[in-house]
Coordinates of N, CA, C and O in Angstrom, one line a residue:
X24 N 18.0 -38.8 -50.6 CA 17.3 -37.8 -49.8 C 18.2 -36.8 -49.2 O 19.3 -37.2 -48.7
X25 N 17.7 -35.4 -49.1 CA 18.6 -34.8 -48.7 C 18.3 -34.1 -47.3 O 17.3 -33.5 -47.2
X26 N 19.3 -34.4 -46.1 CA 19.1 -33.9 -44.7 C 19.3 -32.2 -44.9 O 20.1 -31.7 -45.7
X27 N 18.3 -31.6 -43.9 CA 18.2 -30.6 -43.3 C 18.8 -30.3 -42.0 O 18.2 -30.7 -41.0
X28 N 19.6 -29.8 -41.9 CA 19.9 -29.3 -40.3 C 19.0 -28.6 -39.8 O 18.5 -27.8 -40.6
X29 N 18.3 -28.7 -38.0 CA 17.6 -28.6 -37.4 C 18.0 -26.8 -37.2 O 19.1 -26.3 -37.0
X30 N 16.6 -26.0 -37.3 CA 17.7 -24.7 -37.1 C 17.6 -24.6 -35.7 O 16.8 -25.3 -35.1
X31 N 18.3 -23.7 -35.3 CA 19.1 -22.9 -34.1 C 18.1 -21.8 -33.7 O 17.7 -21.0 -34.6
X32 N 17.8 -21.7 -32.7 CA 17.5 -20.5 -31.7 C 18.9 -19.8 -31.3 O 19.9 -20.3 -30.7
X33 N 18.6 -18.2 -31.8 CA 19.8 -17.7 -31.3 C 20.3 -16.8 -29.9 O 19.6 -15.9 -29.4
X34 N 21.2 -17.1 -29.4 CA 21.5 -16.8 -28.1 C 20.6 -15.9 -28.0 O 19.4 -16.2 -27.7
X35 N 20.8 -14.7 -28.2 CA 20.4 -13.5 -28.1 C 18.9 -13.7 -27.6 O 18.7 -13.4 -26.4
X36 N 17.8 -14.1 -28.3 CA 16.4 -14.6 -27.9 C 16.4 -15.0 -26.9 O 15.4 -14.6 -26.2
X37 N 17.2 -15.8 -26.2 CA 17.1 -16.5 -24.8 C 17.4 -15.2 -24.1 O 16.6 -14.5 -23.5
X38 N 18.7 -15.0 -24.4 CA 18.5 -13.3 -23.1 C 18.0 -12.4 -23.4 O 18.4 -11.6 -22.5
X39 N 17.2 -11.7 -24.0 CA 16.0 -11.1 -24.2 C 14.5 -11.9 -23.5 O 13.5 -11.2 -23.2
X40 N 14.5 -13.0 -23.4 CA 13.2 -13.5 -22.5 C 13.6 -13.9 -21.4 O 12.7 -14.0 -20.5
X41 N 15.2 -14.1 -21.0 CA 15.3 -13.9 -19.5 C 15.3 -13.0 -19.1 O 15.0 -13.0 -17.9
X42 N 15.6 -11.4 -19.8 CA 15.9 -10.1 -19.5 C 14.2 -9.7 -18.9 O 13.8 -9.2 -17.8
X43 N 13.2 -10.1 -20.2 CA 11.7 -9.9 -20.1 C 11.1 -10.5 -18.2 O 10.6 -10.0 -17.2
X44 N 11.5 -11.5 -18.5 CA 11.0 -12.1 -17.2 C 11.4 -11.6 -16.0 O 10.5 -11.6 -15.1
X45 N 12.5 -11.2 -15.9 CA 13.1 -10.2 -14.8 C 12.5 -9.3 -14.4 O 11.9 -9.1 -13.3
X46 N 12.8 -8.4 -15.5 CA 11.8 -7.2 -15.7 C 10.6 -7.3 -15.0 O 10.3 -6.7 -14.0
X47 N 9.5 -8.5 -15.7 CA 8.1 -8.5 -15.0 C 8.3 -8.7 -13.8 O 7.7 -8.0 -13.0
X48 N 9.0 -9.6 -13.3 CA 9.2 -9.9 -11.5 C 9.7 -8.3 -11.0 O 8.8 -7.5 -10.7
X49 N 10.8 -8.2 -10.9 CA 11.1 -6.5 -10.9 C 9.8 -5.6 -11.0 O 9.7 -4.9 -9.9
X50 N 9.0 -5.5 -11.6 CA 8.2 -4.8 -11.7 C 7.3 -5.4 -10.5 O 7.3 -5.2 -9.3
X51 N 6.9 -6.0 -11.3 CA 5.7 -6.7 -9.8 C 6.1 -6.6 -8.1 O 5.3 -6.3 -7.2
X52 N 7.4 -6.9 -8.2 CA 8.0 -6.8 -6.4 C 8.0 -5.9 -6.0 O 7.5 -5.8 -4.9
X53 N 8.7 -4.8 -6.8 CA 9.1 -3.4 -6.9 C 8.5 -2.5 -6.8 O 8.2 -2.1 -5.7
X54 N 8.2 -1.9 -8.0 CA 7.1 -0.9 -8.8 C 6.0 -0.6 -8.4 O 5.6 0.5 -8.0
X55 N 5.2 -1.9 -8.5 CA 3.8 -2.1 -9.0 C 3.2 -0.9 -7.9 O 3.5 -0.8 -6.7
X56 N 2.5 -0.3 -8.5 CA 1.7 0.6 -7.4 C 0.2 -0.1 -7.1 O -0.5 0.4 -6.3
X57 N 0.0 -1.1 -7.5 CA -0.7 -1.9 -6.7 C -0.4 -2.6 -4.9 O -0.9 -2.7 -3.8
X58 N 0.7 -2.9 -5.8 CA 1.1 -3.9 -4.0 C 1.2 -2.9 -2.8 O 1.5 -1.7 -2.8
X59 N 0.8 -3.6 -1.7 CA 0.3 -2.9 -0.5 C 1.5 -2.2 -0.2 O 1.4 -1.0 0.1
X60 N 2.8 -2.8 -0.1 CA 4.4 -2.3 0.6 C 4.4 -0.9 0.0 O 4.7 0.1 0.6
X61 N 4.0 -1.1 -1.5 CA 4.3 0.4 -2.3 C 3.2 1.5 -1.9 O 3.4 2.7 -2.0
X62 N 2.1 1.1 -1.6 CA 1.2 1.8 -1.2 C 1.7 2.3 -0.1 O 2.0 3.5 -0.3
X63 N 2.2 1.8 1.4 CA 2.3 2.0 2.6 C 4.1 3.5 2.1 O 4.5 4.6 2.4
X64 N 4.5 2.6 1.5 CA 5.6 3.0 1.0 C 5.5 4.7 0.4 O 6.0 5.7 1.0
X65 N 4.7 4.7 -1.2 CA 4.0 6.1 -1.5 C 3.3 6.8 -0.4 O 3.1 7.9 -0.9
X66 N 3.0 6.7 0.6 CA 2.1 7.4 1.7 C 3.2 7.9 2.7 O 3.0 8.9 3.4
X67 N 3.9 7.5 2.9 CA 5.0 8.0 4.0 C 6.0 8.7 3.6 O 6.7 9.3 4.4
X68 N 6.2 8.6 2.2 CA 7.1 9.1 1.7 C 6.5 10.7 1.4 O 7.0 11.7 1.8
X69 N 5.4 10.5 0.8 CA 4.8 11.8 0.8 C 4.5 12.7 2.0 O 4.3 13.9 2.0
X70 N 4.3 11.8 3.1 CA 4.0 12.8 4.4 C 4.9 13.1 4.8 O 5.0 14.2 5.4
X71 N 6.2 12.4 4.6 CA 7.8 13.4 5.1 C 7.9 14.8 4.1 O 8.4 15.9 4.4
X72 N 7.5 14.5 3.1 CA 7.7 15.4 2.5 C 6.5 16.8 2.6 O 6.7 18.0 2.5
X73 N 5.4 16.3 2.8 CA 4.6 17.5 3.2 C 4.0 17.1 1.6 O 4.3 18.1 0.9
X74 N 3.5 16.3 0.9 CA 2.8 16.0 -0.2 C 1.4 15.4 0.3 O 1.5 14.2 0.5
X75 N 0.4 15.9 0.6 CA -0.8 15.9 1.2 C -1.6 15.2 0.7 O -2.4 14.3 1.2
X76 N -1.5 15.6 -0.9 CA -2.5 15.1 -1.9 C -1.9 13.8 -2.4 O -2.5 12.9 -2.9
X77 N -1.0 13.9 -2.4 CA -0.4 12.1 -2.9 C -0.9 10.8 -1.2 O -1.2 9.6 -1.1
X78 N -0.6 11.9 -0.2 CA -1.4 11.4 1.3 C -2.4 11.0 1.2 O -2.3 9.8 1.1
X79 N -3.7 11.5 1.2 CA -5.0 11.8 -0.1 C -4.9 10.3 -0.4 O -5.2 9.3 0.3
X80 N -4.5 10.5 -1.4 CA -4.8 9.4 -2.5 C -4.5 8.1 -2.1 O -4.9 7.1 -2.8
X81 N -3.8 7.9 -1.2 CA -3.3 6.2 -0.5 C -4.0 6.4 0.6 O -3.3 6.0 1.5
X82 N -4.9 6.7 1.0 CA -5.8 6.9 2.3 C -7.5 6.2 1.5 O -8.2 6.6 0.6
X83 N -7.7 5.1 2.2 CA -8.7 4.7 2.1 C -9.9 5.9 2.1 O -9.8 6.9 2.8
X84 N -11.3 5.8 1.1 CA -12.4 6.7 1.8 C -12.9 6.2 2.9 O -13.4 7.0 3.6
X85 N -12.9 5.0 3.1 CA -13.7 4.5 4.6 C -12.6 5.2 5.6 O -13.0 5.8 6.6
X86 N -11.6 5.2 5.4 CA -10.7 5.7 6.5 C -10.7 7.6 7.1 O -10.3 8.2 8.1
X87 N -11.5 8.0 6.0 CA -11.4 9.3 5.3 C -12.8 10.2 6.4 O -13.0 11.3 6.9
X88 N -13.6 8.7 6.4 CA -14.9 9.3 7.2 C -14.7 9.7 8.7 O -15.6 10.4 9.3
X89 N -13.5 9.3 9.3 CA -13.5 9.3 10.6 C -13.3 10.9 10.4 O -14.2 11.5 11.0
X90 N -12.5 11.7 9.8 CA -12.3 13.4 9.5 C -13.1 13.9 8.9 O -13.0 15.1 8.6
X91 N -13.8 13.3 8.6 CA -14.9 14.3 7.8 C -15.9 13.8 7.7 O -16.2 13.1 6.8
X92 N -17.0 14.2 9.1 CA -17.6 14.1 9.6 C -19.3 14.2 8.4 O -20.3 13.5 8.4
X93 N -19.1 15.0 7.7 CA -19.8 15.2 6.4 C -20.4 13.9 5.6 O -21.4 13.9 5.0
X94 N -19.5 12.8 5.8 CA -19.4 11.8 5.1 C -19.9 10.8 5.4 O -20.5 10.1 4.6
X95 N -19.8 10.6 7.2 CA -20.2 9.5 7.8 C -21.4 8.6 7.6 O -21.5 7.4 8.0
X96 N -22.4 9.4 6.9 CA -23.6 8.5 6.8 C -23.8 8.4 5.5 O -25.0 8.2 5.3
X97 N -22.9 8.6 4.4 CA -22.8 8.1 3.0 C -22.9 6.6 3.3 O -22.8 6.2 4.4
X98 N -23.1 5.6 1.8 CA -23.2 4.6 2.1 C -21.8 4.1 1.1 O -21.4 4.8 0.2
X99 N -21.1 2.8 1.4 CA -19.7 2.4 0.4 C -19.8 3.3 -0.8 O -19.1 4.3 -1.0
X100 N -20.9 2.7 -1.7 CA -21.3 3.1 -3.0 C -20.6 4.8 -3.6 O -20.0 5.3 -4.6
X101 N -21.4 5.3 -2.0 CA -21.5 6.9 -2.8 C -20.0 7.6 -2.2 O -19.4 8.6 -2.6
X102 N -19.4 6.7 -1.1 CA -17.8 7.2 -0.5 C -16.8 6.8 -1.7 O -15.7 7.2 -1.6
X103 N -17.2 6.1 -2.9 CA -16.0 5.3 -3.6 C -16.4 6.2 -5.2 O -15.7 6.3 -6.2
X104 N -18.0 6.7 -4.8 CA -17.8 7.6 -6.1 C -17.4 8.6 -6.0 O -16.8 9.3 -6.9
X105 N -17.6 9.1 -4.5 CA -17.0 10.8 -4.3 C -15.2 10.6 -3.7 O -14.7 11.3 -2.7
X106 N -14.5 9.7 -4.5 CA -13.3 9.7 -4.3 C -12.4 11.4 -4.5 O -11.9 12.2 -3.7
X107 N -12.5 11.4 -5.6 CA -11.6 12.6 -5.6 C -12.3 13.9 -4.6 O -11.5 14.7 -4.1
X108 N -13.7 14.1 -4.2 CA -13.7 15.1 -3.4 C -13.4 14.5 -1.9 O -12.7 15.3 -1.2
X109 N -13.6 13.8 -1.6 CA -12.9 13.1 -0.8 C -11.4 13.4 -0.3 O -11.1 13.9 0.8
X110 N -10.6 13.1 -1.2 CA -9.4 12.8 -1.4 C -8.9 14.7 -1.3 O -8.0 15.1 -0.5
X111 N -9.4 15.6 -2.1 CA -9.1 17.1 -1.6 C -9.5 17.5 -0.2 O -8.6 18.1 0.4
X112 N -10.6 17.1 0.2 CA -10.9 17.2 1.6 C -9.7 16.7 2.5 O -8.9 17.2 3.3
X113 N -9.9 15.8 2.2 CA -8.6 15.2 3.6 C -7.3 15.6 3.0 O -6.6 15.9 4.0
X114 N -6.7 15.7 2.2 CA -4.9 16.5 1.6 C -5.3 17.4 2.6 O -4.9 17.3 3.7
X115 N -6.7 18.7 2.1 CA -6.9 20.0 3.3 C -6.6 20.2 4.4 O -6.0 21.1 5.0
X116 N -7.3 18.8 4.9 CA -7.7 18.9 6.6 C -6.2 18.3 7.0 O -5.7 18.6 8.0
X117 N -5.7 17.6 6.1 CA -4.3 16.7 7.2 C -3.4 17.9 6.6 O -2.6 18.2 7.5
X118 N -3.2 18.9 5.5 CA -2.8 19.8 5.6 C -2.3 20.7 6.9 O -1.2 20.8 7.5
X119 N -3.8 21.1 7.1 CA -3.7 22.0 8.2 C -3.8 21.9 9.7 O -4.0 22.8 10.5
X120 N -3.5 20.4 9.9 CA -3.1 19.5 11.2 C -1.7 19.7 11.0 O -1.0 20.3 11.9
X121 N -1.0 19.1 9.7 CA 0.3 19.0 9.6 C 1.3 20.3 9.4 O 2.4 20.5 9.0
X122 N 0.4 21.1 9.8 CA 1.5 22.5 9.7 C 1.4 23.3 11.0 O 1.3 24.5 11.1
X123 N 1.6 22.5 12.1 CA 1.8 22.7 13.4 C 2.9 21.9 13.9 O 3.6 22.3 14.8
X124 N 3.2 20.5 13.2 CA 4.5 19.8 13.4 C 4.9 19.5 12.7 O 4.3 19.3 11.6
X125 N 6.5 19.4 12.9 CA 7.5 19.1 11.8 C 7.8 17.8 11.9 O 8.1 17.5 13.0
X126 N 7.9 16.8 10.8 CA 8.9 15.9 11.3 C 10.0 15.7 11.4 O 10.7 16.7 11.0
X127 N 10.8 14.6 11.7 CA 11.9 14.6 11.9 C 12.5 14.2 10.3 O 11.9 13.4 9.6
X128 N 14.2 15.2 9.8 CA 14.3 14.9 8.8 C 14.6 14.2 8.2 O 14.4 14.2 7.0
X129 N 15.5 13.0 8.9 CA 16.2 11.8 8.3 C 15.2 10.8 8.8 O 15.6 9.7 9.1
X130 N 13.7 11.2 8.9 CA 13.4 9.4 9.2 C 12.5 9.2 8.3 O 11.7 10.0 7.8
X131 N 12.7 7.8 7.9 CA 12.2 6.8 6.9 C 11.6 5.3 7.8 O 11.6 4.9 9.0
X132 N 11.2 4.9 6.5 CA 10.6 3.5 6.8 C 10.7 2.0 6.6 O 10.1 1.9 5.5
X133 N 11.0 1.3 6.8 CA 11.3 0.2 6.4 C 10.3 -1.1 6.5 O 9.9 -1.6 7.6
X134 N 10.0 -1.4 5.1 CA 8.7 -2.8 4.9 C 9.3 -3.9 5.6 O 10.4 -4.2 5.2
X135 N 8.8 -4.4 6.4 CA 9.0 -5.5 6.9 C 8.2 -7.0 6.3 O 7.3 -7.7 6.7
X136 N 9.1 -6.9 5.0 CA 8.4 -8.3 3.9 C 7.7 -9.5 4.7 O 6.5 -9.9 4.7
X137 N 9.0 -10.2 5.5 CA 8.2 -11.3 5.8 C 6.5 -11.4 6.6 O 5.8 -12.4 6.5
X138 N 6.3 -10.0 7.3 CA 4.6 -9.9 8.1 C 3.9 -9.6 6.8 O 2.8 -10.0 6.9
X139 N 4.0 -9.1 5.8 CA 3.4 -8.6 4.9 C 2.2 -10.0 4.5 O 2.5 -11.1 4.1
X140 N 0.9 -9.6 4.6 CA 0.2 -10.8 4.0 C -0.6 -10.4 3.1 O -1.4 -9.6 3.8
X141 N -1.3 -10.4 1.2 CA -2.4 -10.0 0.9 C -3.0 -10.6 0.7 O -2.7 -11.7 1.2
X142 N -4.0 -10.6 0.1 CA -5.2 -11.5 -0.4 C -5.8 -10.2 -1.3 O -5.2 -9.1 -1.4
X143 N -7.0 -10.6 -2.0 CA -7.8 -10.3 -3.2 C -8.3 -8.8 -2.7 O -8.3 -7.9 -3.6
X144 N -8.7 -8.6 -1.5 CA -9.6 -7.3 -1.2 C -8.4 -6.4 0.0 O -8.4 -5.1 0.0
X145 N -7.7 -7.1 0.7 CA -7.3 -7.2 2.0 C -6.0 -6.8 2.0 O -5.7 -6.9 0.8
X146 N -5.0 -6.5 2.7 CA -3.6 -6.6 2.8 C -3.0 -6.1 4.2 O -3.4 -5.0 4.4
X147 N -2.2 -6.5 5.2 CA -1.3 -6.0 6.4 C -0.1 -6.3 5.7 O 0.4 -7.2 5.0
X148 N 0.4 -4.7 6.1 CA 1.9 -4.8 5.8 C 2.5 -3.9 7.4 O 1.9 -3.0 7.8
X149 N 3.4 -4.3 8.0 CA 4.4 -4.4 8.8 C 5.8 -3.4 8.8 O 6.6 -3.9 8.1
X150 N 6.0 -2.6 9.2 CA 6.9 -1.6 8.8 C 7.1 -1.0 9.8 O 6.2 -0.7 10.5
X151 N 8.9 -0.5 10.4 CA 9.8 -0.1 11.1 C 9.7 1.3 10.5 O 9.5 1.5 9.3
X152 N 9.8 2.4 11.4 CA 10.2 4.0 11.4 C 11.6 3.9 11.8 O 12.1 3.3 12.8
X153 N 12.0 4.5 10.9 CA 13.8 4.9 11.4 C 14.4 6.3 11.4 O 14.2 6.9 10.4
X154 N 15.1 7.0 12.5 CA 15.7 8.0 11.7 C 17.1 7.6 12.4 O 17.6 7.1 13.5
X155 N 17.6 8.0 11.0 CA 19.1 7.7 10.5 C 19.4 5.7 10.5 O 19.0 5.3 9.4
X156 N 19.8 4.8 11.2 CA 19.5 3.9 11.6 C 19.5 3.2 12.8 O 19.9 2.2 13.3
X157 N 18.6 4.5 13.3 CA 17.9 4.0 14.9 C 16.4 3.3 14.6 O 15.9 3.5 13.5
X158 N 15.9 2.6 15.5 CA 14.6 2.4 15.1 C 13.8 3.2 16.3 O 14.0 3.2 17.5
X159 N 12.7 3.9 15.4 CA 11.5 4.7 16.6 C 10.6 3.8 16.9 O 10.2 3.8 18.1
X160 N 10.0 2.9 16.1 CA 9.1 2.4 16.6 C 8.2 1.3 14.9 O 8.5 1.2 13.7
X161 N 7.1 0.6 15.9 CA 7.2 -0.2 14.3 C 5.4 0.1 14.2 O 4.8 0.7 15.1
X162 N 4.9 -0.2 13.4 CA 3.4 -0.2 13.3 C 2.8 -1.4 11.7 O 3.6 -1.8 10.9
X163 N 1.7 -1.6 11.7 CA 1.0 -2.5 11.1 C -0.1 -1.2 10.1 O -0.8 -0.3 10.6
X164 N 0.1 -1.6 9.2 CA -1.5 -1.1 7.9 C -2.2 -2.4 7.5 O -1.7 -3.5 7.0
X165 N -3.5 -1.9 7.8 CA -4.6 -2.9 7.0 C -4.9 -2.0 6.0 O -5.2 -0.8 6.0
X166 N -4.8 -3.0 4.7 CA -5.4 -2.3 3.7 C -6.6 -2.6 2.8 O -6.6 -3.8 2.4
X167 N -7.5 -1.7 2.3 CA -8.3 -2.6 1.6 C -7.8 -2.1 0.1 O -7.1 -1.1 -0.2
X168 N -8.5 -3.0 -0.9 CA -8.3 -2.9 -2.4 C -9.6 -2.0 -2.9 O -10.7 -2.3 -2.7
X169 N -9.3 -0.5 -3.8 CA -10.6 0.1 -3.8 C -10.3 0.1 -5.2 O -9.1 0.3 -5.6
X170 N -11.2 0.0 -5.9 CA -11.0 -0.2 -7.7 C -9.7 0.0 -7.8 O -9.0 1.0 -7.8
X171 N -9.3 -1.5 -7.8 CA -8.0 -1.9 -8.3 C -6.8 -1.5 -7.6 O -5.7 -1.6 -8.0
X172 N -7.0 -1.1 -6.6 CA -5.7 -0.2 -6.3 C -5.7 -0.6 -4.6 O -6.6 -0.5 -3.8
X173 N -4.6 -1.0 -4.5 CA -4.6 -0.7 -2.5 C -4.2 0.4 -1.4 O -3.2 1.0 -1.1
X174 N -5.7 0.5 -0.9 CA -5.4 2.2 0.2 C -5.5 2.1 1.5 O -6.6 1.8 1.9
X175 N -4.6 2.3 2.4 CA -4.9 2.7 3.6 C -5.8 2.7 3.9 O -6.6 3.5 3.4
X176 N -6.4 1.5 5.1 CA -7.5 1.9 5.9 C -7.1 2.2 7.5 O -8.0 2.9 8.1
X177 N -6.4 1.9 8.0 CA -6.0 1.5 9.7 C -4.7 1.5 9.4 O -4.3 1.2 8.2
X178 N -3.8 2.0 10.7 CA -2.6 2.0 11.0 C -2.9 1.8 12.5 O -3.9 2.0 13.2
X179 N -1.7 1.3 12.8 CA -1.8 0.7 14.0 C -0.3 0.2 14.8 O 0.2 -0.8 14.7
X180 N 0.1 1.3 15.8 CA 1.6 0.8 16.7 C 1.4 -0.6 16.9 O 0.4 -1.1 17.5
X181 N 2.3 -1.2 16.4 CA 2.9 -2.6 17.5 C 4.2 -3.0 18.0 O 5.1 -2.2 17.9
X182 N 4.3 -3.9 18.6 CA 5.3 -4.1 19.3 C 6.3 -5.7 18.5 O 5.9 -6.5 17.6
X183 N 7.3 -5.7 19.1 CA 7.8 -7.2 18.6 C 6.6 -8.2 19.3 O 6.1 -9.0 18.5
X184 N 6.3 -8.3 20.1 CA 5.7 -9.7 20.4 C 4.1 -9.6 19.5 O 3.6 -10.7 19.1
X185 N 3.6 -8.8 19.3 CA 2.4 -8.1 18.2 C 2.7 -9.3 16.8 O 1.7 -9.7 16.1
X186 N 4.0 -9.6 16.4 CA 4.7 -10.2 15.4 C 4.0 -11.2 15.2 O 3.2 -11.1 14.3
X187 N 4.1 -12.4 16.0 CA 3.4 -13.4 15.7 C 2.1 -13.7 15.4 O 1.7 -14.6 14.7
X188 N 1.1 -12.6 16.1 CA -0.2 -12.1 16.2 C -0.3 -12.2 14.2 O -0.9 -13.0 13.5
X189 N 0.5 -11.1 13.9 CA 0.3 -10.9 12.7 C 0.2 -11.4 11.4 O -0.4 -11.2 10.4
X190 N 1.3 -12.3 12.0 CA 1.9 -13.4 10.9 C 0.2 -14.8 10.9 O -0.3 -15.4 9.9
X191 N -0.1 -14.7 12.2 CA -1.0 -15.5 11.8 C -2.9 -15.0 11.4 O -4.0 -15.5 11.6
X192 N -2.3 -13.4 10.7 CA -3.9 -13.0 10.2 C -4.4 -14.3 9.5 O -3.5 -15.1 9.1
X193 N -6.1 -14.7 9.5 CA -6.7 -15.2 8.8 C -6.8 -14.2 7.5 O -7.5 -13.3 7.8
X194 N -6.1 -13.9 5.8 CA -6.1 -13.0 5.0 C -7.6 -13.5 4.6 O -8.6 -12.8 4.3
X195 N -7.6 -14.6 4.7 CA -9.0 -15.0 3.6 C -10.3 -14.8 4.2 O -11.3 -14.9 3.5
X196 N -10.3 -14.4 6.0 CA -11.5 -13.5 6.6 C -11.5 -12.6 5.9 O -12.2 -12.5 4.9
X197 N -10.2 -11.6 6.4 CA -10.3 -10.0 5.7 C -10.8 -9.8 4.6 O -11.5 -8.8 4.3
X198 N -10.4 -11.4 3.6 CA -11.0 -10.6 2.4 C -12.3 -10.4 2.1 O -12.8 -9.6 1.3
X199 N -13.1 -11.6 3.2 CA -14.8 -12.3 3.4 C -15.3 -10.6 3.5 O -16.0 -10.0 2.7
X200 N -14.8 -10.2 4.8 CA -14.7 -9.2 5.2 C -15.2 -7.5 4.4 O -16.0 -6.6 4.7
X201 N -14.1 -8.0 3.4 CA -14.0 -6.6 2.5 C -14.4 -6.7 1.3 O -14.3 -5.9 0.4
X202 N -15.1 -8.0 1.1 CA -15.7 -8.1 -0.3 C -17.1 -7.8 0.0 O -17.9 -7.2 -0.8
X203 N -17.5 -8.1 1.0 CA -18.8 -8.1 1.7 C -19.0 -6.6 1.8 O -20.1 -6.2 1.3
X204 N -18.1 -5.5 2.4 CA -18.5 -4.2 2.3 C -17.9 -3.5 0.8 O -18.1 -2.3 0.8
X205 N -17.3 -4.0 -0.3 CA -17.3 -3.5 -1.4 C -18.0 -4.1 -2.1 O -18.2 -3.7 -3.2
X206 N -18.7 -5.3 -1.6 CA -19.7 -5.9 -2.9 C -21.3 -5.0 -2.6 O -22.3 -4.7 -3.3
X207 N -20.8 -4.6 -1.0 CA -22.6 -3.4 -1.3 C -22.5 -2.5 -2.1 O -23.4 -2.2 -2.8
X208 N -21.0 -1.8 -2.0 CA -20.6 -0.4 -3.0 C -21.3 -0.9 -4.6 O -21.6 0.0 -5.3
X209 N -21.5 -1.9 -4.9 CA -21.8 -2.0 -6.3 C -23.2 -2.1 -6.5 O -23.6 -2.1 -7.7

């Protein structure tokens, strides 16, 4: 009888599926324009810069109603269909609020991972203002998930002792919470 040697997997395959795997974690931590940090992240980045409409677009519509008064008595359903007019409306209006002050040019933001909590509908993320590496001050975003995507609903100053508060959100209310007002939208 004649033996066969067992074949070989070749190196290469292994680091191409560790390289793969990386990649997806990278992406997901990173990238993903789902996760709330990049949301909170895309939105501040664009308001230093005076990008309105990318502002817009990470701004909840429920959040959207408090400026535009037009809206207020829409119901979920018809605020999540009239996103993009929506979304031109408020770029407009924070437009022409925002061209009375400047901000300051070296300040940025910093996600503060460990408060960061999501869940399915829901998300608080935790984030320091800095300019240059002073800190101004820190604040909290609640977010909800609007088809598929996470936007700005509430921002909110806190303080360090605020910290612990935060750390212990119930996420799995929020989400009770926010499935309950996007399950009417449908």
């Amino acid at each position: 009888m004649e033996k066969t040697t067992p074949a070989k997997v070749p190196v290469f395959i292994w680091v191409v599926i560790v390289a793969l795997l990386a990649g997806l974690y990278g992406y997901a931590a990173y990238w993903d324009p789902a996760r709330p940090e990049k949301t909170v992240q895309n939105f501040y980045q664009a308001y230093f810069k005076g990008d309105y409409d990318t502002v817009a677009s990470n701004l909840s519509v429920f959040w959207a109603v408090r400026l535009l008064p037009q809206y207020a008595e829409m119901n979920a359903a018809d605020l999540l269909a009239n996103r993009a007019e929506i979304e031109k409306e408020i770029s407009q209006v924070i437009g022409e609020v925002e061209s009375m002050y400047t901000a300051p040019p070296d300040i940025t933001i910093e996600i503060m991972r460990p408060y960061t909590q999501e869940g399915t509908t829901g998300a608080v993320v935790v984030y320091k203002f800095k300019d240059k590496s002073e800190e101004m001050g820190m604040e909290a975003a609640i977010l909800i998930r609007e088809k598929g995507r996470f936007r700005i609903l509430n921002m909110t100053p806190v303080d360090e002792q605020d910290l612990p508060q935060i750390k212990a959100v119930n996420i799995s209310e929020m989400d009770a919470n926010f499935n309950e007002l996007l399950t009417s939208a449908e």
